[in-house]
Short mmCIF file of N, CA, C and O in Angstrom, two decimals:
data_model
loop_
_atom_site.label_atom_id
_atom_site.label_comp_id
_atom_site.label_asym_id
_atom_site.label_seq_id
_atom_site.Cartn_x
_atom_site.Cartn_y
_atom_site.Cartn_z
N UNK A 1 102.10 107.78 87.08
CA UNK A 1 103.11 108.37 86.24
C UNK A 1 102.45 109.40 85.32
O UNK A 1 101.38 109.18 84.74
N UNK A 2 103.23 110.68 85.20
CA UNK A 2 102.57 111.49 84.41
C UNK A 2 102.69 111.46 82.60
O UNK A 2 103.54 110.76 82.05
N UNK A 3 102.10 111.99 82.12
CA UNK A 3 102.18 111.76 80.77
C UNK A 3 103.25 112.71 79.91
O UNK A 3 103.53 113.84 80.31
N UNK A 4 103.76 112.21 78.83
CA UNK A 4 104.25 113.15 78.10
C UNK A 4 104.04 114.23 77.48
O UNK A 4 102.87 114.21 77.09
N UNK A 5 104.74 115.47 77.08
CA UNK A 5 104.18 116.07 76.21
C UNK A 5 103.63 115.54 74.96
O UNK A 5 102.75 116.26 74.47
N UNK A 6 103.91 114.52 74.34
CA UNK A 6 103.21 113.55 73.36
C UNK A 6 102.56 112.95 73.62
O UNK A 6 101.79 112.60 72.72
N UNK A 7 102.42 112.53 74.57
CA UNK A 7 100.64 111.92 74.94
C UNK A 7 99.88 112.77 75.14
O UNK A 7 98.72 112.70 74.70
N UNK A 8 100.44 114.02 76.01
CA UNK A 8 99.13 115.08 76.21
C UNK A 8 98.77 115.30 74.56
O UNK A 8 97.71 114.95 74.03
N UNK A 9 99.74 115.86 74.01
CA UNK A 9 98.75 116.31 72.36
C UNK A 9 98.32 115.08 71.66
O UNK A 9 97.51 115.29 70.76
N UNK A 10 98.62 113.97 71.83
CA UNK A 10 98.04 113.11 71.43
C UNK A 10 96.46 112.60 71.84
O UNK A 10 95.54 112.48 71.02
N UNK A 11 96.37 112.36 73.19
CA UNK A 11 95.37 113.11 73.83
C UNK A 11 94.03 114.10 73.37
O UNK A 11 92.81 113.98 73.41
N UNK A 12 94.72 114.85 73.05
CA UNK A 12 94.01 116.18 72.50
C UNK A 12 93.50 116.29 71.22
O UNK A 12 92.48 116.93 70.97
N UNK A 13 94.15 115.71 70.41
CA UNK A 13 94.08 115.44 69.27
C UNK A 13 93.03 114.08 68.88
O UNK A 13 92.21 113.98 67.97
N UNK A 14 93.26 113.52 69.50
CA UNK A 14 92.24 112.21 69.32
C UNK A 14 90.83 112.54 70.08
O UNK A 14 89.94 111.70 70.20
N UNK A 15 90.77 113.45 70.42
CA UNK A 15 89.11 113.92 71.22
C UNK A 15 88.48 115.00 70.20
O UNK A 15 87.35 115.47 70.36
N UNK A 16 89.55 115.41 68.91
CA UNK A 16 89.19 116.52 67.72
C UNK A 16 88.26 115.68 67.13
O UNK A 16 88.55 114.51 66.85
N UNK A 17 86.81 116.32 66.83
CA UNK A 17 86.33 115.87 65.50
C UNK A 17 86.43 116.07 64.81
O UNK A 17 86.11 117.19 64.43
N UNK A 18 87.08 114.97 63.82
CA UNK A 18 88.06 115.35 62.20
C UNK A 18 86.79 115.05 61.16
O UNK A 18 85.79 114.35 61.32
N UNK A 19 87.17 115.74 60.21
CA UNK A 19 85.94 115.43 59.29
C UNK A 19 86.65 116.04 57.86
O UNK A 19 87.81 116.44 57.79
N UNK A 20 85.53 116.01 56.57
CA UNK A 20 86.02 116.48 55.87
C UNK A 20 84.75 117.88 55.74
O UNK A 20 83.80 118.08 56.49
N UNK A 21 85.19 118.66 54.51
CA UNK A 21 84.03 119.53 54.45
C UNK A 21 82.56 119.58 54.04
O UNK A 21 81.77 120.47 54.36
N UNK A 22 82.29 118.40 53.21
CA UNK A 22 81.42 117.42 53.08
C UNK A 22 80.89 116.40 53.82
O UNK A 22 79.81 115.82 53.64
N UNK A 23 81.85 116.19 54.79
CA UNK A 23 81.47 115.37 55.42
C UNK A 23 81.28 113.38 55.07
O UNK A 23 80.98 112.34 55.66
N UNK A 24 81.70 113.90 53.65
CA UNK A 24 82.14 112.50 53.32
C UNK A 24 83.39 111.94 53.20
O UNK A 24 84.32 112.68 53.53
N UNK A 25 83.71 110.70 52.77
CA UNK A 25 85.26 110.32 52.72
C UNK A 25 86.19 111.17 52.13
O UNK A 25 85.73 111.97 51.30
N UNK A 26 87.24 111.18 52.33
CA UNK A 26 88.06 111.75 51.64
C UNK A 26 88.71 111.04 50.72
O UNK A 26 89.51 111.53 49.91
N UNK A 27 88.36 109.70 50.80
CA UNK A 27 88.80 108.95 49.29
C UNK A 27 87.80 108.92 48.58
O UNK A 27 88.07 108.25 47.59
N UNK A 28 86.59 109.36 48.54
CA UNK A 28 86.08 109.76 47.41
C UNK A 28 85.78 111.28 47.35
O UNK A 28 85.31 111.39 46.22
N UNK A 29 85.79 112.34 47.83
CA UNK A 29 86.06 113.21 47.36
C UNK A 29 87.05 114.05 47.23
O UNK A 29 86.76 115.05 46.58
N UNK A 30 88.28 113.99 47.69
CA UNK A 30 89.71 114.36 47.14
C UNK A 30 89.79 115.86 48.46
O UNK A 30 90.45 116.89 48.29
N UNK A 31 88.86 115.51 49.79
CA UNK A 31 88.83 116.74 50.13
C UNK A 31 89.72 116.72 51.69
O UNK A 31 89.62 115.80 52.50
N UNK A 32 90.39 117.66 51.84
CA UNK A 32 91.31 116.81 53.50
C UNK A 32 90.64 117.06 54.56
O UNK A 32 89.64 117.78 54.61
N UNK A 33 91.28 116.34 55.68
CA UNK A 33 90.72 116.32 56.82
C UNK A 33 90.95 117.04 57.56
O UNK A 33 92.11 117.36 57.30
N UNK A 34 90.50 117.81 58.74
CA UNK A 34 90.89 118.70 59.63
C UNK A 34 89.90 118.64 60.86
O UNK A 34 89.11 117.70 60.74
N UNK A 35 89.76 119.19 61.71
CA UNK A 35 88.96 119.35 62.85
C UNK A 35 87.61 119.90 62.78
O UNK A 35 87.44 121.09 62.52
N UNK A 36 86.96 119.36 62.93
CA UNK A 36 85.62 120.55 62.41
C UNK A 36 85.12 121.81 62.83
O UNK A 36 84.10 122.44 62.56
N UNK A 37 86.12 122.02 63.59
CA UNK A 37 85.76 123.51 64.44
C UNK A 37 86.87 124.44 63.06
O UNK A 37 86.55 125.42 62.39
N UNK A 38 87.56 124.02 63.06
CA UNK A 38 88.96 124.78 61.71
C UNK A 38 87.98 124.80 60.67
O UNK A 38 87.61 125.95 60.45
N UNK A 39 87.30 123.72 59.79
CA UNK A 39 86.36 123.61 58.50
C UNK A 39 85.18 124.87 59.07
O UNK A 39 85.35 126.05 58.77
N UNK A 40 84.27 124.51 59.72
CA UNK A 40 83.95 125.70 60.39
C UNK A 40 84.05 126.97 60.06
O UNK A 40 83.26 127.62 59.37
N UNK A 41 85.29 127.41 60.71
CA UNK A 41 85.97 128.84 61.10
C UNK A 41 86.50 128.65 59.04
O UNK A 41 86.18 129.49 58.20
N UNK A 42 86.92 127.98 58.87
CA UNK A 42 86.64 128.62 57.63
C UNK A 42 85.75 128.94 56.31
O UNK A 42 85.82 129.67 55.33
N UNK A 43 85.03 128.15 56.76
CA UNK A 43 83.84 128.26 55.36
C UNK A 43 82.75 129.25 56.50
O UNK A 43 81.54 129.01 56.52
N UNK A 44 83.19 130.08 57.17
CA UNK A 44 82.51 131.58 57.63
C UNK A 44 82.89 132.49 56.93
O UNK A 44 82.14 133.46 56.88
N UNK A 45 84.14 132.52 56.16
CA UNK A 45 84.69 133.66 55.32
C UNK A 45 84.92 133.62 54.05
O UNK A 45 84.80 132.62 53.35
N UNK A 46 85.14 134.38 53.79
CA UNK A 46 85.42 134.21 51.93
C UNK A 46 86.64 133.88 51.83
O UNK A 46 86.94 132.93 51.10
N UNK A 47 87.68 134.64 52.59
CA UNK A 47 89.15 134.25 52.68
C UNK A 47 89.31 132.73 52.67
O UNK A 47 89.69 132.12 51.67
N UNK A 48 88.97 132.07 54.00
CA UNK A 48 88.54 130.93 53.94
C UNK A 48 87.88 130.05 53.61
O UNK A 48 87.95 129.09 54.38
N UNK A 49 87.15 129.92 52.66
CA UNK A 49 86.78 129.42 51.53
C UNK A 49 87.55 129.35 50.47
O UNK A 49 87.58 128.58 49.50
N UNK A 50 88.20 130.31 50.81
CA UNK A 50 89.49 130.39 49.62
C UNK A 50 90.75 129.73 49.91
O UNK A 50 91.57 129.40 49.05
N UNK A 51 90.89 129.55 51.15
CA UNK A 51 92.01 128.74 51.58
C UNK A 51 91.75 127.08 51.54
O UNK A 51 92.57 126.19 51.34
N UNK A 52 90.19 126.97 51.83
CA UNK A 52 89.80 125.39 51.54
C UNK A 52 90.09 125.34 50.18
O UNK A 52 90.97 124.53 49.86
N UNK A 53 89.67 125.87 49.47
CA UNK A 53 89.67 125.12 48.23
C UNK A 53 90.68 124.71 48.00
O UNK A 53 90.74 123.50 47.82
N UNK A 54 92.15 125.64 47.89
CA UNK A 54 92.91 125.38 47.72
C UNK A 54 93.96 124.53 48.18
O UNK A 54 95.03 124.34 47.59
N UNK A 55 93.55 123.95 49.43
CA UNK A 55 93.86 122.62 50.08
C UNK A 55 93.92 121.80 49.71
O UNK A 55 94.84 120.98 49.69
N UNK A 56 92.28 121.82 49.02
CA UNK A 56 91.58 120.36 48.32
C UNK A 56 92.59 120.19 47.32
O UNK A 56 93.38 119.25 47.18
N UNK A 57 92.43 121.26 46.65
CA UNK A 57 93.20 121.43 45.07
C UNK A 57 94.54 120.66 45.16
O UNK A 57 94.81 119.64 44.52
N UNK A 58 95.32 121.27 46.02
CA UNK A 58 96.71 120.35 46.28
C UNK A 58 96.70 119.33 46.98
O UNK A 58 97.71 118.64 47.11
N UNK A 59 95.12 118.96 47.76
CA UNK A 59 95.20 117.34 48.35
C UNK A 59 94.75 116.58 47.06
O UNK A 59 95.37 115.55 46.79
N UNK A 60 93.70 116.99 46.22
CA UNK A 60 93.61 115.97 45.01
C UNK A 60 94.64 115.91 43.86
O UNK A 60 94.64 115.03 43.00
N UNK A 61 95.55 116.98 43.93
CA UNK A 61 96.91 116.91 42.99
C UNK A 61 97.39 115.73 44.02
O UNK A 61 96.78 114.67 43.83
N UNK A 62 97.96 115.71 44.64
CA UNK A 62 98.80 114.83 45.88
C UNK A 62 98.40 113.59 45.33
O UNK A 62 99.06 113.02 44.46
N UNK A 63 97.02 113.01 45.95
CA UNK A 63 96.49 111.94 45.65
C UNK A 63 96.80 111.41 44.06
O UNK A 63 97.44 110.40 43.75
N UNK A 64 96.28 112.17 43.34
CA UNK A 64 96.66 111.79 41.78
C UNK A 64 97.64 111.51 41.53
O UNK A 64 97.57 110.48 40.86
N UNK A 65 99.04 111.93 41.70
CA UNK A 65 100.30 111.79 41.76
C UNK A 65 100.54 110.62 42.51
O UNK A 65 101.72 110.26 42.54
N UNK A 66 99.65 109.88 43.19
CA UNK A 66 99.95 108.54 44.04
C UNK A 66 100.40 108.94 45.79
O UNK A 66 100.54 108.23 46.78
N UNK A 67 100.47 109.83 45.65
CA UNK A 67 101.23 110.44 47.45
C UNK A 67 100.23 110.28 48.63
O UNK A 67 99.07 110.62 48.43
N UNK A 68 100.42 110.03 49.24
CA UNK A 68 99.86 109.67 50.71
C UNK A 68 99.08 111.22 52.08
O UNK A 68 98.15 111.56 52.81
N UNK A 69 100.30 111.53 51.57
CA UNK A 69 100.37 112.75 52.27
C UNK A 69 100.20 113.90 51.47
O UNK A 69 100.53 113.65 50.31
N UNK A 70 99.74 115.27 51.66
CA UNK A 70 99.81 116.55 50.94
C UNK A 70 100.14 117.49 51.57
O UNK A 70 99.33 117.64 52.49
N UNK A 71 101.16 118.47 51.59
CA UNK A 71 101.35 119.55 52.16
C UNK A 71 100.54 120.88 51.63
O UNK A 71 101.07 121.61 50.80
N UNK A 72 99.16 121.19 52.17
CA UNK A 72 98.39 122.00 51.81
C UNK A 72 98.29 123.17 52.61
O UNK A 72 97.89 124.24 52.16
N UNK A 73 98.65 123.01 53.73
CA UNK A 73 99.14 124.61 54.52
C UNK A 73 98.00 125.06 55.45
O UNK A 73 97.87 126.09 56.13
N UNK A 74 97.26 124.05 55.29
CA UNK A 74 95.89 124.38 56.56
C UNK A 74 96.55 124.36 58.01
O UNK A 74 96.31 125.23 58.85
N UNK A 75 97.39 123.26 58.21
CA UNK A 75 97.80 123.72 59.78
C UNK A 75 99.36 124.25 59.74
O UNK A 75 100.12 123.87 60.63
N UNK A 76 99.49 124.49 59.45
CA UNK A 76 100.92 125.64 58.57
C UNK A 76 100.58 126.51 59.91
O UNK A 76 99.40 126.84 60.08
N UNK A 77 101.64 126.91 60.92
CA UNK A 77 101.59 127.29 62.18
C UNK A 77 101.50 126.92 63.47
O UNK A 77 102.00 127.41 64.48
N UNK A 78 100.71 125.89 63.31
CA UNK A 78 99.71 125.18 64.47
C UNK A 78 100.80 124.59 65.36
O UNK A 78 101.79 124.35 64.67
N UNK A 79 100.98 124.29 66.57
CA UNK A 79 101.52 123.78 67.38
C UNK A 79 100.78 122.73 67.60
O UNK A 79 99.60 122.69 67.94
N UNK A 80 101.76 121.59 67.34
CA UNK A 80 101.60 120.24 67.70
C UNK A 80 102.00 119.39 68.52
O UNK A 80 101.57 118.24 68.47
#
C-alpha cells in the first residue's frame, strides 16, 4: 500500500536534522528549532542573522508568556 501525502512529509521531515543554533536545548536557551541546513543558510548572511534573532526574540517572548508554541516566521512559506 502506498503512502500518503502525510506520511511522505512526515517521512521527510523526521530524517531533518533539527537543532537549535547553539546547538543546545531550547529549554534552556529560549532559541527555536529548525533544520540545520535552514540555521545554516542563515547565519551565512547578515539578513539572516537578522531573521534568527528575531525568531529567538519572539520564541523567548512566547515561552515567557507560558505558550507552547511561537509563531516566529522562520518557515512562513514552506510547504508542508
Amino acid at each position: 500500500m502506498a503512502k500518503t501525502k502525510s506520511q511522505k512529509s512526515l517521512d521527510k521531515w523526521t530524517k531533518q536534522k533539527w537543532t537549535t543554533a547553539s546547538g543546545k536545548k531550547s529549554s534552556e536557551t529560549g532559541e527555536v528549532y529548525a533544520p540545520k541546513k535552514t540555521i545554516t543558510k542563515l547565519q551565512s548572511t547578515a539578513a539572516g542573522r537578522k531573521k534568527l534573532a528575531a525568531a529567538n526574540r519572539k520564541k523567548r517572548l512566547a515561552t515567557k508568556q507560558g505558550k507552547q508554541r511561537a509563531n516566529h516566521g522562520l518557515h512562513k512559506g514552506k510547504k508542508r
